[in-house]
PDB file of C-alpha atoms in Angstrom:
ATOM      1  CA  MET A  97    -112.771 -55.382 -67.418  1.00 57.00           C
ATOM      2  CA  ASN A  98    -114.220 -51.983 -66.519  1.00 64.00           C
ATOM      3  CA  THR A  99    -116.911 -53.635 -64.438  1.00 69.00           C
ATOM      4  CA  THR A 100    -114.249 -55.514 -62.450  1.00 69.00           C
ATOM      5  CA  LEU A 101    -112.414 -52.299 -61.636  1.00 64.00           C
ATOM      6  CA  PHE A 102    -115.700 -50.620 -60.794  1.00 67.00           C
ATOM      7  CA  ASN A 103    -116.636 -53.441 -58.400  1.00 70.00           C
ATOM      8  CA  LEU A 104    -113.163 -53.284 -56.739  1.00 65.00           C
ATOM      9  CA  ALA A 105    -113.474 -49.516 -56.264  1.00 68.00           C
ATOM     10  CA  LYS A 106    -116.959 -49.926 -54.823  1.00 69.00           C
ATOM     11  CA  VAL A 107    -115.656 -52.492 -52.286  1.00 65.00           C
ATOM     12  CA  LEU A 108    -112.780 -50.212 -51.318  1.00 63.00           C
ATOM     13  CA  LEU A 109    -115.090 -47.297 -50.715  1.00 70.00           C
ATOM     14  CA  THR A 110    -117.763 -49.175 -48.839  1.00 71.00           C
ATOM     15  CA  ARG A 111    -115.652 -51.654 -46.846  1.00 64.00           C
ATOM     16  CA  PRO A 112    -111.967 -50.590 -46.644  1.00 58.00           C
ATOM     17  CA  LYS A 113    -111.344 -52.740 -43.553  1.00 61.00           C
ATOM     18  CA  ALA A 114    -112.230 -55.901 -45.506  1.00 56.00           C
ATOM     19  CA  LEU A 115    -108.939 -55.668 -47.423  1.00 56.00           C
ATOM     20  CA  LEU A 116    -106.875 -55.221 -44.278  1.00 58.00           C
ATOM     21  CA  GLN A 117    -108.289 -58.264 -42.501  1.00 60.00           C
ATOM     22  CA  PRO A 118    -106.389 -61.523 -42.929  1.00 57.00           C
ATOM     23  CA  SER A 119    -107.807 -64.087 -45.263  1.00 53.00           C
ATOM     24  CA  LYS A 120    -110.160 -66.596 -43.738  1.00 56.00           C
ATOM     25  CA  LEU A 121    -108.361 -69.387 -45.586  1.00 57.00           C
ATOM     26  CA  GLY A 122    -105.058 -68.531 -43.816  1.00 65.00           C
ATOM     27  CA  GLY A 123    -102.137 -68.737 -46.216  1.00 76.00           C
ATOM     28  CA  PHE A 124     -99.583 -66.613 -47.968  1.00 80.00           C
ATOM     29  CA  SER A 125    -100.338 -64.550 -50.997  1.00 87.00           C
ATOM     30  CA  LEU A 126     -98.274 -64.877 -54.141  1.00 89.00           C
ATOM     31  CA  ILE A 127     -96.687 -61.491 -53.535  1.00 91.00           C
ATOM     32  CA  GLU A 128     -95.584 -62.485 -50.022  1.00 89.00           C
ATOM     33  CA  LEU A 129     -94.013 -65.670 -51.371  1.00 89.00           C
ATOM     34  CA  MET A 130     -92.216 -63.799 -54.148  1.00 92.00           C
ATOM     35  CA  VAL A 131     -90.826 -61.200 -51.727  1.00 92.00           C
ATOM     36  CA  THR A 132     -89.616 -63.969 -49.402  1.00 92.00           C
ATOM     37  CA  LEU A 133     -87.917 -65.808 -52.268  1.00 93.00           C
ATOM     38  CA  ALA A 134     -86.280 -62.585 -53.440  1.00 92.00           C
ATOM     39  CA  ILE A 135     -84.869 -61.951 -49.958  1.00 92.00           C
ATOM     40  CA  ILE A 136     -83.552 -65.522 -49.696  1.00 92.00           C
ATOM     41  CA  ALA A 137     -81.943 -65.252 -53.142  1.00 91.00           C
ATOM     42  CA  LEU A 138     -80.286 -61.974 -52.175  1.00 90.00           C
ATOM     43  CA  LEU A 139     -78.883 -63.465 -48.971  1.00 89.00           C
ATOM     44  CA  ALA A 140     -77.664 -66.584 -50.799  1.00 86.00           C
ATOM     45  CA  SER A 141     -75.904 -64.487 -53.432  1.00 85.00           C
ATOM     46  CA  ALA A 142     -74.064 -62.634 -50.666  1.00 83.00           C
ATOM     47  CA  VAL A 143     -73.071 -65.797 -48.766  1.00 81.00           C
ATOM     48  CA  LEU A 144     -71.809 -67.857 -51.721  1.00 81.00           C
ATOM     49  CA  PRO A 145     -68.714 -65.725 -52.533  1.00 82.00           C
ATOM     50  CA  LEU A 146     -67.849 -65.542 -48.840  1.00 83.00           C
ATOM     51  CA  SER A 147     -67.965 -69.320 -48.498  1.00 85.00           C
ATOM     52  CA  GLN A 148     -65.816 -69.775 -51.616  1.00 86.00           C
ATOM     53  CA  LEU A 149     -63.295 -67.305 -50.210  1.00 89.00           C
ATOM     54  CA  ALA A 150     -63.223 -69.188 -46.903  1.00 89.00           C
ATOM     55  CA  ILE A 151     -62.549 -72.467 -48.742  1.00 90.00           C
ATOM     56  CA  GLN A 152     -59.726 -70.854 -50.749  1.00 91.00           C
ATOM     57  CA  ARG A 153     -58.173 -69.398 -47.580  1.00 93.00           C
ATOM     58  CA  SER A 154     -58.304 -72.817 -45.947  1.00 93.00           C
ATOM     59  CA  GLN A 155     -56.581 -74.439 -48.948  1.00 93.00           C
ATOM     60  CA  GLU A 156     -53.921 -71.720 -48.980  1.00 94.00           C
ATOM     61  CA  ALA A 157     -53.199 -72.231 -45.280  1.00 95.00           C
ATOM     62  CA  GLU A 158     -52.903 -75.971 -45.910  1.00 95.00           C
ATOM     63  CA  LEU A 159     -50.549 -75.310 -48.845  1.00 95.00           C
ATOM     64  CA  LYS A 160     -48.312 -73.069 -46.725  1.00 95.00           C
ATOM     65  CA  THR A 161     -48.131 -75.710 -44.006  1.00 96.00           C
ATOM     66  CA  ALA A 162     -47.340 -78.494 -46.487  1.00 95.00           C
ATOM     67  CA  LEU A 163     -44.620 -76.445 -48.192  1.00 96.00           C
ATOM     68  CA  ARG A 164     -43.053 -75.557 -44.852  1.00 96.00           C
ATOM     69  CA  THR A 165     -43.137 -79.200 -43.740  1.00 96.00           C
ATOM     70  CA  LEU A 166     -41.544 -80.493 -46.945  1.00 96.00           C
ATOM     71  CA  ARG A 167     -38.891 -77.780 -47.084  1.00 95.00           C
ATOM     72  CA  ASN A 168     -37.930 -78.353 -43.445  1.00 96.00           C
ATOM     73  CA  ALA A 169     -37.611 -82.093 -44.121  1.00 96.00           C
ATOM     74  CA  ILE A 170     -35.436 -81.451 -47.203  1.00 95.00           C
ATOM     75  CA  ASP A 171     -33.213 -79.126 -45.162  1.00 95.00           C
ATOM     76  CA  ALA A 172     -32.976 -81.693 -42.336  1.00 95.00           C
ATOM     77  CA  TYR A 173     -31.907 -84.354 -44.860  1.00 94.00           C
ATOM     78  CA  LYS A 174     -29.233 -82.011 -46.230  1.00 94.00           C
ATOM     79  CA  LYS A 175     -28.016 -81.222 -42.705  1.00 94.00           C
ATOM     80  CA  ALA A 176     -27.815 -84.927 -41.829  1.00 92.00           C
ATOM     81  CA  GLY A 177     -25.774 -85.485 -44.994  1.00 90.00           C
ATOM     82  CA  ASP A 178     -23.423 -82.635 -44.136  1.00 90.00           C
ATOM     83  CA  GLU A 179     -22.963 -84.060 -40.620  1.00 89.00           C
ATOM     84  CA  GLY A 180     -22.062 -87.481 -42.037  1.00 87.00           C
ATOM     85  CA  ARG A 181     -25.125 -89.223 -40.644  1.00 89.00           C
ATOM     86  CA  ILE A 182     -26.292 -90.469 -44.035  1.00 89.00           C
ATOM     87  CA  GLU A 183     -24.351 -91.820 -46.981  1.00 87.00           C
ATOM     88  CA  LYS A 184     -23.725 -89.465 -49.861  1.00 83.00           C
ATOM     89  CA  ALA A 185     -21.374 -89.393 -52.792  1.00 79.00           C
ATOM     90  CA  PHE A 186     -18.459 -86.981 -52.673  1.00 80.00           C
ATOM     91  CA  ASP A 187     -19.699 -84.951 -55.645  1.00 79.00           C
ATOM     92  CA  ALA A 188     -23.406 -85.069 -54.636  1.00 82.00           C
ATOM     93  CA  SER A 189     -25.248 -82.023 -53.341  1.00 86.00           C
ATOM     94  CA  GLY A 190     -26.535 -83.838 -50.271  1.00 87.00           C
ATOM     95  CA  TYR A 191     -30.204 -83.206 -51.030  1.00 93.00           C
ATOM     96  CA  PRO A 192     -32.627 -86.158 -51.149  1.00 94.00           C
ATOM     97  CA  PRO A 193     -33.004 -88.035 -54.441  1.00 93.00           C
ATOM     98  CA  SER A 194     -36.799 -88.294 -53.975  1.00 93.00           C
ATOM     99  CA  LEU A 195     -39.562 -87.165 -51.654  1.00 94.00           C
ATOM    100  CA  GLU A 196     -40.391 -90.763 -50.787  1.00 94.00           C
ATOM    101  CA  ILE A 197     -37.007 -91.257 -49.115  1.00 94.00           C
ATOM    102  CA  LEU A 198     -37.900 -88.560 -46.586  1.00 94.00           C
ATOM    103  CA  ALA A 199     -40.756 -90.732 -45.314  1.00 94.00           C
ATOM    104  CA  GLU A 200     -39.119 -94.139 -45.830  1.00 93.00           C
ATOM    105  CA  GLY A 201     -35.941 -93.112 -44.056  1.00 90.00           C
ATOM    106  CA  VAL A 202     -32.245 -93.812 -44.571  1.00 91.00           C
ATOM    107  CA  LEU A 203     -29.750 -95.716 -42.452  1.00 88.00           C
ATOM    108  CA  ASP A 204     -28.090 -93.664 -39.743  1.00 86.00           C
ATOM    109  CA  LEU A 205     -24.313 -94.080 -40.194  1.00 84.00           C
ATOM    110  CA  LYS A 206     -23.688 -92.990 -36.605  1.00 82.00           C
ATOM    111  CA  ASP A 207     -25.711 -95.948 -35.305  1.00 77.00           C
ATOM    112  CA  LEU A 208     -23.250 -98.701 -34.417  1.00 75.00           C
ATOM    113  CA  ASN A 209     -25.731-101.500 -35.160  1.00 79.00           C
ATOM    114  CA  ASN A 210     -26.763-100.042 -38.549  1.00 73.00           C
ATOM    115  CA  LYS A 211     -30.398-100.772 -37.773  1.00 79.00           C
ATOM    116  CA  ARG A 212     -31.719 -97.334 -37.003  1.00 86.00           C
ATOM    117  CA  LYS A 213     -33.208 -95.259 -39.793  1.00 89.00           C
ATOM    118  CA  LEU A 214     -33.444 -91.503 -39.916  1.00 91.00           C
ATOM    119  CA  LYS A 215     -36.922 -90.474 -41.009  1.00 92.00           C
ATOM    120  CA  PHE A 216     -37.643 -86.876 -41.848  1.00 94.00           C
ATOM    121  CA  LEU A 217     -41.398 -87.110 -42.451  1.00 94.00           C
ATOM    122  CA  ARG A 218     -44.168 -89.372 -41.189  1.00 94.00           C
ATOM    123  CA  ALA A 219     -45.956 -89.040 -44.491  1.00 94.00           C
ATOM    124  CA  ILE A 220     -45.591 -86.874 -47.564  1.00 95.00           C
ATOM    125  CA  PRO A 221     -48.239 -84.144 -47.518  1.00 96.00           C
ATOM    126  CA  ARG A 222     -50.433 -83.711 -50.571  1.00 95.00           C
ATOM    127  CA  ASP A 223     -50.624 -80.482 -52.561  1.00 94.00           C
ATOM    128  CA  PRO A 224     -54.111 -79.194 -51.679  1.00 94.00           C
ATOM    129  CA  MET A 225     -54.327 -77.287 -54.965  1.00 92.00           C
ATOM    130  CA  GLN A 226     -53.936 -80.494 -57.003  1.00 91.00           C
ATOM    131  CA  ALA A 227     -57.336 -81.735 -58.182  1.00 87.00           C
ATOM    132  CA  ASP A 228     -56.131 -85.032 -59.696  1.00 88.00           C
ATOM    133  CA  THR A 229     -56.812 -87.708 -57.086  1.00 88.00           C
ATOM    134  CA  THR A 230     -55.084 -90.470 -59.070  1.00 92.00           C
ATOM    135  CA  LEU A 231     -51.625 -89.042 -58.346  1.00 92.00           C
ATOM    136  CA  SER A 232     -49.645 -90.093 -55.296  1.00 92.00           C
ATOM    137  CA  ASN A 233     -48.822 -87.438 -52.717  1.00 93.00           C
ATOM    138  CA  ALA A 234     -45.258 -87.105 -53.990  1.00 92.00           C
ATOM    139  CA  GLN A 235     -46.434 -86.737 -57.601  1.00 93.00           C
ATOM    140  CA  THR A 236     -48.621 -83.733 -56.752  1.00 94.00           C
ATOM    141  CA  TRP A 237     -45.571 -81.537 -56.153  1.00 94.00           C
ATOM    142  CA  GLY A 238     -43.274 -79.856 -58.623  1.00 92.00           C
ATOM    143  CA  LYS A 239     -39.631 -80.608 -57.859  1.00 93.00           C
ATOM    144  CA  ARG A 240     -36.619 -78.370 -58.355  1.00 92.00           C
ATOM    145  CA  SER A 241     -33.142 -79.892 -58.438  1.00 90.00           C
ATOM    146  CA  TYR A 242     -30.070 -78.192 -57.025  1.00 86.00           C
ATOM    147  CA  ASP A 243     -28.677 -77.613 -60.533  1.00 83.00           C
ATOM    148  CA  SER A 244     -31.836 -76.080 -62.032  1.00 80.00           C
ATOM    149  CA  ASP A 245     -32.460 -72.399 -62.526  1.00 79.00           C
ATOM    150  CA  TRP A 246     -34.917 -70.701 -60.166  1.00 74.00           C
ATOM    151  CA  ASN A 247     -36.967 -69.241 -63.028  1.00 77.00           C
ATOM    152  CA  ALA A 248     -37.163 -72.575 -64.854  1.00 78.00           C
ATOM    153  CA  PRO A 249     -37.321 -75.348 -62.243  1.00 81.00           C
ATOM    154  CA  GLN A 250     -36.360 -78.799 -63.465  1.00 81.00           C
ATOM    155  CA  SER A 251     -36.287 -82.220 -61.854  1.00 83.00           C
ATOM    156  CA  GLY A 252     -32.888 -83.811 -61.566  1.00 82.00           C
ATOM    157  CA  GLU A 253     -30.783 -86.148 -59.461  1.00 88.00           C
ATOM    158  CA  ASP A 254     -31.867 -84.501 -56.233  1.00 91.00           C
ATOM    159  CA  ILE A 255     -34.671 -82.388 -54.802  1.00 92.00           C
ATOM    160  CA  TYR A 256     -33.581 -78.971 -53.637  1.00 92.00           C
ATOM    161  CA  ASP A 257     -37.071 -77.442 -53.380  1.00 93.00           C
ATOM    162  CA  VAL A 258     -40.752 -78.188 -53.994  1.00 94.00           C
ATOM    163  CA  TYR A 259     -43.537 -76.021 -55.353  1.00 93.00           C
ATOM    164  CA  SER A 260     -47.207 -76.277 -56.248  1.00 94.00           C
ATOM    165  CA  MET A 261     -47.932 -77.034 -59.890  1.00 91.00           C
ATOM    166  CA  SER A 262     -51.263 -75.213 -59.786  1.00 92.00           C
ATOM    167  CA  PRO A 263     -51.660 -72.536 -62.481  1.00 91.00           C
ATOM    168  CA  LYS A 264     -54.071 -70.563 -60.285  1.00 92.00           C
ATOM    169  CA  LYS A 265     -53.476 -67.286 -58.483  1.00 92.00           C
ATOM    170  CA  ALA A 266     -53.698 -66.881 -54.734  1.00 92.00           C
ATOM    171  CA  ILE A 267     -55.799 -64.309 -52.920  1.00 90.00           C
ATOM    172  CA  ASN A 268     -52.735 -62.074 -52.653  1.00 90.00           C
ATOM    173  CA  GLY A 269     -52.287 -62.089 -56.463  1.00 91.00           C
ATOM    174  CA  LEU A 270     -49.210 -64.351 -56.631  1.00 92.00           C
ATOM    175  CA  PHE A 271     -49.242 -67.664 -58.433  1.00 92.00           C
ATOM    176  CA  TYR A 272     -49.192 -70.705 -56.161  1.00 91.00           C
ATOM    177  CA  ARG A 273     -46.150 -72.084 -57.984  1.00 89.00           C
ATOM    178  CA  ASP A 274     -44.156 -69.012 -56.855  1.00 89.00           C
ATOM    179  CA  TRP A 275     -44.737 -69.596 -53.133  1.00 87.00           C
TER     180      TRP A 275
END
């Protein structure tokens, strides 16, 4: 071992430029490869959380849009009931009995031919926070009836409001179900 160090020192003293010249074989040394891999790993570790945050922001924007769409459709159904355009029982709240009816439509009582349907949605949006793909779009939402308490939403004869059933927290710290 001492002779190897002695020979290396002798080469450094007699020919210092030999170490600075590129290798005749032309390739990367192990140290250069390790430094490159370390830099790539550092950059990847910085990009990964940013990409996950971008995906979460996209899902949250989609959730806000879906909630707004559904709530506007529920309100439009209620308004049509209050105006006498759709049939409702005297003691009913006037809110839709299901989400599917918003897309299927109901007969317009103001149409003289009784052929025209009032549709409030083209399609029921899916809850983007719901991971179960076997559920229908309407089943992905939590439903609150008109008679249920705000703190303890329950399904009932009608749908007064919808909410996400995801137990996760949003970027702003609120739970998705409280949106």
